[in-house]
Amino acid sequence: MRELTKILLSACTVCALGQTQHTARADTNQPDQVPPPPNPPAANPPQAPPPTPTETPPESSSPTDTPSESPGTTSPPPTPPAAPSPTPSEPTEDTTPPPTTPPPTTTPPTTTPPATTTTTQTTTTTTTTSNASAATDEYSYSWEDPGLRSRVGISMLVGGGATGFVKGGMRSVTSDVGGLWDVRLTLGSHVPLAIDISYVGSATKINNLPIINDTGTLIGTTVEGALRWNVLPHSPWTPYAFGGVGWQRYDVTGISDVSLARIGMNDHDNLLEFPMGAGLAYRMNGWVVDLRGVFRYTMDEDLVPKTITLNNNNSNNNFAKMHTWEGSAAIGYEF
């Protein structure tokens, strides 16, 4: 009986070890961190562990229970049955259901309301502002013009026209109309205030001298500067007004031996003159056409006396006034 009990205990131990290895292999084949299924299957009912055989106390052998063994003869112990071992090739039953993939979450697209009103208002405002700027640029008094390289306008003009004396004292010994030419530099033709620097030349015929019958030419040379106000500095048509001061010289040519005692006229004269006038300039693609009228007020005249007498009896305080007028046109370029 003791040997039978040992055999039973050995068989139970082998069965328990096999069950443990089978459970460990099943756990190893399971995927890591498998999310629990939404509907887990019902758990298998727990299996009762195999009953542990209790060792029965050894019974006293009696001559009737144990066969007698002849001395010197040893009978081999009975061989215990081999415990079935799990076959690796057999598929292991996996009771865990495959993980279920949750359905993709569909997020409705976010619809941004179109800013039609804002865009329209901004465009309208920009267009209105641009139109207003374009409309006011022509009449503005800005002190710069981005469309020009100089930013203020610098122009050079060359022109010519007619001139003559205003008072009768000079008109009595000269022709009514003489010729004129000028070269003018303008600094600031596209800003409200500009500066004109001019050279003006003139030629007037001398005639009707009461003393002699000779005729000659009175040549005038003028250098002057003027402050100019541009009424519409950024408009293609720009009216302007100006006033300034200058130096003027007259020389008698074509008559020999000119003297106050001989012919009643000096051979030259230097004057202080004050030009004042108005004009109109038209500008297009850098080109400038200019029309102007000028009146020049003179001082310190001593060329022709009001009353011509012989033998140098003319008073220095009684010379004819030499105020002049001018009408001219000029063309040039500005940048």
C-alpha positions as a Python dict, from the first residue, in 0.01 Angstrom:
ca = {
    (1, 'M'): (0, 0, 0),
    (2, 'R'): (284, 243, 71),
    (3, 'E'): (426, 198, -271),
    (4, 'L'): (85, 251, -432),
    (5, 'T'): (41, 566, -238),
    (6, 'K'): (376, 700, -362),
    (7, 'I'): (282, 619, -718),
    (8, 'L'): (-45, 813, -686),
    (9, 'L'): (130, 1114, -532),
    (10, 'S'): (389, 1117, -813),
    (11, 'A'): (114, 1106, -1078),
    (12, 'C'): (-73, 1398, -919),
    (13, 'T'): (245, 1604, -899),
    (14, 'V'): (326, 1548, -1269),
    (15, 'C'): (-31, 1644, -1366),
    (16, 'A'): (-10, 1967, -1163),
    (17, 'L'): (324, 2062, -1323),
    (18, 'G'): (184, 2001, -1672),
    (19, 'Q'): (-121, 2218, -1602),
    (20, 'T'): (105, 2500, -1478),
    (21, 'Q'): (324, 2494, -1793),
    (22, 'H'): (13, 2493, -2013),
    (23, 'T'): (-123, 2803, -1840),
    (24, 'A'): (214, 2985, -1865),
    (25, 'R'): (231, 2917, -2241),
    (26, 'A'): (-120, 3049, -2290),
    (27, 'D'): (-29, 3364, -2103),
    (28, 'T'): (284, 3410, -2313),
    (29, 'N'): (92, 3385, -2642),
    (30, 'Q'): (-149, 3660, -2544),
    (31, 'P'): (-72, 4011, -2698),
    (32, 'D'): (62, 4282, -2470),
    (33, 'Q'): (-179, 4530, -2325),
    (34, 'V'): (-482, 4414, -2520),
    (35, 'P'): (-763, 4658, -2450),
    (36, 'P'): (-1057, 4485, -2285),
    (37, 'P'): (-1330, 4398, -2534),
    (38, 'P'): (-1642, 4602, -2512),
    (39, 'N'): (-1848, 4288, -2438),
    (40, 'P'): (-1623, 4035, -2258),
    (41, 'P'): (-1737, 3677, -2288),
    (42, 'A'): (-1857, 3492, -1989),
    (43, 'A'): (-1574, 3360, -1783),
    (44, 'N'): (-1523, 2988, -1776),
    (45, 'P'): (-1635, 2832, -1453),
    (46, 'P'): (-1342, 2779, -1226),
    (47, 'Q'): (-1204, 2434, -1231),
    (48, 'A'): (-1160, 2268, -904),
    (49, 'P'): (-803, 2179, -833),
    (50, 'P'): (-729, 1813, -842),
    (51, 'P'): (-785, 1653, -509),
    (52, 'T'): (-477, 1611, -311),
    (53, 'P'): (-453, 1252, -199),
    (54, 'T'): (-408, 1214, 167),
    (55, 'E'): (-140, 985, 275),
    (56, 'T'): (-287, 694, 452),
    (57, 'P'): (-96, 566, 743),
    (58, 'P'): (96, 254, 667),
    (59, 'E'): (-81, -55, 761),
    (60, 'S'): (92, -327, 930),
    (61, 'S'): (175, -597, 697),
    (62, 'S'): (34, -927, 769),
    (63, 'P'): (138, -1259, 630),
    (64, 'T'): (-195, -1276, 455),
    (65, 'D'): (-180, -934, 281),
    (66, 'T'): (181, -934, 163),
    (67, 'P'): (303, -1231, -28),
    (68, 'S'): (607, -1380, 110),
    (69, 'E'): (922, -1311, -68),
    (70, 'S'): (1192, -1552, -80),
    (71, 'P'): (1515, -1421, 60),
    (72, 'G'): (1768, -1310, -192),
    (73, 'T'): (1503, -1235, -455),
    (74, 'T'): (1426, -864, -524),
    (75, 'S'): (1119, -786, -726),
    (76, 'P'): (1140, -466, -934),
    (77, 'P'): (903, -192, -831),
    (78, 'P'): (609, -136, -1062),
    (79, 'T'): (668, 133, -1323),
    (80, 'P'): (435, 436, -1276),
    (81, 'P'): (238, 540, -1580),
    (82, 'A'): (395, 832, -1770),
    (83, 'A'): (208, 1162, -1745),
    (84, 'P'): (97, 1296, -2077),
    (85, 'S'): (305, 1602, -2169),
    (86, 'P'): (161, 1879, -2385),
    (87, 'T'): (262, 1860, -2745),
    (88, 'P'): (413, 2191, -2871),
    (89, 'S'): (267, 2138, -3215),
    (90, 'E'): (-88, 2119, -3081),
    (91, 'P'): (-268, 2454, -3115),
    (92, 'T'): (-333, 2620, -2788),
    (93, 'E'): (-690, 2717, -2736),
    (94, 'D'): (-707, 3092, -2682),
    (95, 'T'): (-1026, 3197, -2515),
    (96, 'T'): (-946, 3569, -2547),
    (97, 'P'): (-1140, 3723, -2837),
    (98, 'P'): (-943, 3935, -3083),
    (99, 'P'): (-931, 4303, -2996),
    (100, 'T'): (-1198, 4504, -3161),
    (101, 'T'): (-1094, 4819, -3344),
    (102, 'P'): (-1317, 5109, -3248),
    (103, 'P'): (-1488, 5268, -3546),
    (104, 'P'): (-1314, 5583, -3672),
    (105, 'T'): (-1453, 5895, -3523),
    (106, 'T'): (-1583, 6125, -3791),
    (107, 'T'): (-1539, 6486, -3691),
    (108, 'P'): (-1767, 6720, -3882),
    (109, 'P'): (-1561, 6982, -4071),
    (110, 'T'): (-1551, 7320, -3912),
    (111, 'T'): (-1710, 7570, -4142),
    (112, 'T'): (-1574, 7923, -4111),
    (113, 'P'): (-1826, 8181, -4215),
    (114, 'P'): (-1692, 8375, -4513),
    (115, 'A'): (-1594, 8733, -4433),
    (116, 'T'): (-1770, 8864, -4739),
    (117, 'T'): (-1895, 9175, -4570),
    (118, 'T'): (-1559, 9264, -4416),
    (119, 'T'): (-1369, 9205, -4740),
    (120, 'T'): (-1615, 9409, -4938),
    (121, 'Q'): (-1600, 9693, -4690),
    (122, 'T'): (-1219, 9689, -4684),
    (123, 'T'): (-1198, 9687, -5063),
    (124, 'T'): (-1448, 9965, -5086),
    (125, 'T'): (-1261, 10169, -4828),
    (126, 'T'): (-928, 10113, -5001),
    (127, 'T'): (-1071, 10205, -5338),
    (128, 'T'): (-1235, 10512, -5193),
    (129, 'T'): (-912, 10615, -5023),
    (130, 'S'): (-710, 10559, -5341),
    (131, 'N'): (-959, 10758, -5544),
    (132, 'A'): (-958, 11031, -5283),
    (133, 'S'): (-578, 11040, -5283),
    (134, 'A'): (-565, 11049, -5661),
    (135, 'A'): (-826, 11327, -5660),
    (136, 'T'): (-653, 11534, -5392),
    (137, 'D'): (-297, 11490, -5517),
    (138, 'E'): (-363, 11728, -5804),
    (139, 'Y'): (-482, 11999, -5567),
    (140, 'S'): (-267, 11920, -5265),
    (141, 'Y'): (21, 12129, -5132),
    (142, 'S'): (259, 11845, -5053),
    (143, 'W'): (626, 11943, -5031),
    (144, 'E'): (745, 11647, -5236),
    (145, 'D'): (647, 11455, -5547),
    (146, 'P'): (746, 11084, -5542),
    (147, 'G'): (713, 11064, -5921),
    (148, 'L'): (1020, 11285, -5976),
    (149, 'R'): (1383, 11196, -5922),
    (150, 'S'): (1447, 11527, -5745),
    (151, 'R'): (1129, 11486, -5535),
    (152, 'V'): (1063, 11864, -5564),
    (153, 'G'): (1098, 11940, -5935),
    (154, 'I'): (1401, 12101, -6100),
    (155, 'S'): (1348, 12245, -6445),
    (156, 'M'): (1561, 12424, -6704),
    (157, 'L'): (1385, 12634, -6968),
    (158, 'V'): (1495, 12836, -7270),
    (159, 'G'): (1265, 13088, -7435),
    (160, 'G'): (1214, 13419, -7601),
    (161, 'G'): (959, 13692, -7650),
    (162, 'A'): (902, 14065, -7676),
    (163, 'T'): (990, 14355, -7448),
    (164, 'G'): (959, 14731, -7444),
    (165, 'F'): (979, 15040, -7227),
    (166, 'V'): (675, 15161, -7039),
    (167, 'K'): (742, 15536, -6999),
    (168, 'G'): (731, 15782, -7286),
    (169, 'G'): (1081, 15923, -7221),
    (170, 'M'): (1247, 15600, -7336),
    (171, 'R'): (986, 15521, -7596),
    (172, 'S'): (1064, 15850, -7768),
    (173, 'V'): (1421, 15740, -7853),
    (174, 'T'): (1367, 15361, -7895),
    (175, 'S'): (1133, 15138, -8084),
    (176, 'D'): (811, 15035, -7913),
    (177, 'V'): (890, 14662, -7921),
    (178, 'G'): (1223, 14487, -7886),
    (179, 'G'): (1336, 14130, -7883),
    (180, 'L'): (1406, 13923, -7570),
    (181, 'W'): (1563, 13585, -7488),
    (182, 'D'): (1606, 13416, -7153),
    (183, 'V'): (1736, 13107, -6977),
    (184, 'R'): (1567, 13012, -6651),
    (185, 'L'): (1639, 12756, -6379),
    (186, 'T'): (1353, 12670, -6143),
    (187, 'L'): (1416, 12491, -5814),
    (188, 'G'): (1093, 12346, -5673),
    (189, 'S'): (855, 12341, -5965),
    (190, 'H'): (641, 12073, -5791),
    (191, 'V'): (619, 12229, -5445),
    (192, 'P'): (421, 12532, -5328),
    (193, 'L'): (721, 12769, -5320),
    (194, 'A'): (999, 12771, -5579),
    (195, 'I'): (1297, 12983, -5674),
    (196, 'D'): (1356, 13115, -6026),
    (197, 'I'): (1708, 13214, -6130),
    (198, 'S'): (1708, 13383, -6471),
    (199, 'Y'): (1931, 13541, -6728),
    (200, 'V'): (1743, 13778, -6960),
    (201, 'G'): (1882, 13951, -7266),
    (202, 'S'): (1711, 14214, -7480),
    (203, 'A'): (1775, 14422, -7789),
    (204, 'T'): (1587, 14742, -7873),
    (205, 'K'): (1646, 14970, -8169),
    (206, 'I'): (1757, 15329, -8099),
    (207, 'N'): (1608, 15592, -8332),
    (208, 'N'): (1461, 15938, -8343),
    (209, 'L'): (1755, 16101, -8167),
    (210, 'P'): (1708, 16477, -8205),
    (211, 'I'): (2078, 16560, -8219),
    (212, 'I'): (2214, 16315, -8479),
    (213, 'N'): (2068, 16087, -8737),
    (214, 'D'): (2263, 15776, -8633),
    (215, 'T'): (2078, 15464, -8530),
    (216, 'G'): (2199, 15192, -8302),
    (217, 'T'): (2088, 14915, -8072),
    (218, 'L'): (2030, 14919, -7699),
    (219, 'I'): (2143, 14584, -7554),
    (220, 'G'): (2009, 14485, -7214),
    (221, 'T'): (2156, 14221, -6984),
    (222, 'T'): (1968, 14111, -6670),
    (223, 'V'): (2041, 13861, -6394),
    (224, 'E'): (1764, 13817, -6139),
    (225, 'G'): (1621, 13587, -5880),
    (226, 'A'): (1255, 13554, -5779),
    (227, 'L'): (1043, 13371, -5523),
    (228, 'R'): (763, 13188, -5699),
    (229, 'W'): (432, 13062, -5565),
    (230, 'N'): (292, 12761, -5753),
    (231, 'V'): (-86, 12771, -5720),
    (232, 'L'): (-131, 12402, -5818),
    (233, 'P'): (214, 12246, -5774),
    (234, 'H'): (100, 11888, -5856),
    (235, 'S'): (-134, 11964, -6144),
    (236, 'P'): (-33, 11939, -6511),
    (237, 'W'): (-157, 12297, -6551),
    (238, 'T'): (21, 12513, -6293),
    (239, 'P'): (-50, 12884, -6267),
    (240, 'Y'): (205, 13078, -6063),
    (241, 'A'): (301, 13427, -5947),
    (242, 'F'): (646, 13559, -5859),
    (243, 'G'): (845, 13858, -5742),
    (244, 'G'): (1216, 13923, -5692),
    (245, 'V'): (1515, 14148, -5740),
    (246, 'G'): (1796, 14174, -5995),
    (247, 'W'): (2069, 14368, -6165),
    (248, 'Q'): (2031, 14515, -6512),
    (249, 'R'): (2278, 14675, -6752),
    (250, 'Y'): (2222, 14857, -7083),
    (251, 'D'): (2486, 14922, -7348),
    (252, 'V'): (2454, 15142, -7659),
    (253, 'T'): (2599, 14977, -7971),
    (254, 'G'): (2613, 15081, -8336),
    (255, 'I'): (2678, 15452, -8265),
    (256, 'S'): (3029, 15596, -8253),
    (257, 'D'): (3139, 15844, -7992),
    (258, 'V'): (2840, 15810, -7765),
    (259, 'S'): (2825, 16070, -7491),
    (260, 'L'): (2566, 16270, -7307),
    (261, 'A'): (2708, 16597, -7435),
    (262, 'R'): (2721, 16489, -7798),
    (263, 'I'): (2399, 16297, -7853),
    (264, 'G'): (2216, 16341, -7523),
    (265, 'M'): (2261, 15975, -7414),
    (266, 'N'): (2516, 15790, -7208),
    (267, 'D'): (2684, 15485, -7355),
    (268, 'H'): (2577, 15246, -7072),
    (269, 'D'): (2371, 15230, -6755),
    (270, 'N'): (2349, 14997, -6451),
    (271, 'L'): (2013, 14959, -6278),
    (272, 'L'): (1853, 14794, -5981),
    (273, 'E'): (1536, 14626, -6096),
    (274, 'F'): (1246, 14439, -5933),
    (275, 'P'): (1068, 14182, -6150),
    (276, 'M'): (711, 14082, -6075),
    (277, 'G'): (457, 13890, -6278),
    (278, 'A'): (256, 13573, -6336),
    (279, 'G'): (269, 13274, -6563),
    (280, 'L'): (119, 12940, -6658),
    (281, 'A'): (316, 12616, -6696),
    (282, 'Y'): (197, 12298, -6862),
    (283, 'R'): (388, 11978, -6780),
    (284, 'M'): (369, 11638, -6949),
    (285, 'N'): (614, 11344, -6927),
    (286, 'G'): (891, 11571, -6798),
    (287, 'W'): (850, 11837, -7066),
    (288, 'V'): (744, 12188, -6965),
    (289, 'V'): (589, 12467, -7170),
    (290, 'D'): (577, 12804, -6994),
    (291, 'L'): (403, 13135, -7072),
    (292, 'R'): (461, 13445, -6859),
    (293, 'G'): (418, 13819, -6837),
    (294, 'V'): (663, 14037, -6641),
    (295, 'F'): (683, 14397, -6529),
    (296, 'R'): (1024, 14523, -6417),
    (297, 'Y'): (1043, 14827, -6197),
    (298, 'T'): (1385, 15003, -6221),
    (299, 'M'): (1582, 15245, -6004),
    (300, 'D'): (1897, 15464, -6046),
    (301, 'E'): (1845, 15539, -6416),
    (302, 'D'): (2095, 15774, -6586),
    (303, 'L'): (2087, 15674, -6952),
    (304, 'V'): (1856, 15917, -7130),
    (305, 'P'): (1748, 16251, -6982),
    (306, 'K'): (1385, 16349, -6999),
    (307, 'T'): (1480, 16675, -7174),
    (308, 'I'): (1776, 16649, -7407),
    (309, 'T'): (1997, 16960, -7419),
    (310, 'L'): (2340, 17025, -7555),
    (311, 'N'): (2665, 17127, -7380),
    (312, 'N'): (2606, 16880, -7091),
    (313, 'N'): (2339, 17083, -6922),
    (314, 'N'): (2136, 16772, -6825),
    (315, 'S'): (2052, 16711, -6462),
    (316, 'N'): (2131, 16372, -6318),
    (317, 'N'): (1803, 16376, -6132),
    (318, 'N'): (1596, 16419, -6447),
    (319, 'F'): (1653, 16095, -6641),
    (320, 'A'): (1378, 15898, -6807),
    (321, 'K'): (1239, 15598, -6618),
    (322, 'M'): (1335, 15265, -6772),
    (323, 'H'): (1057, 15035, -6650),
    (324, 'T'): (997, 14754, -6896),
    (325, 'W'): (738, 14492, -6980),
    (326, 'E'): (789, 14137, -7110),
    (327, 'G'): (578, 13872, -7278),
    (328, 'S'): (756, 13544, -7343),
    (329, 'A'): (728, 13170, -7390),
    (330, 'A'): (975, 12901, -7291),
    (331, 'I'): (1016, 12526, -7323),
    (332, 'G'): (1231, 12293, -7119),
    (333, 'Y'): (1257, 11973, -6919),
    (334, 'E'): (1221, 11891, -6551),
    (335, 'F'): (1323, 11597, -6334),
}
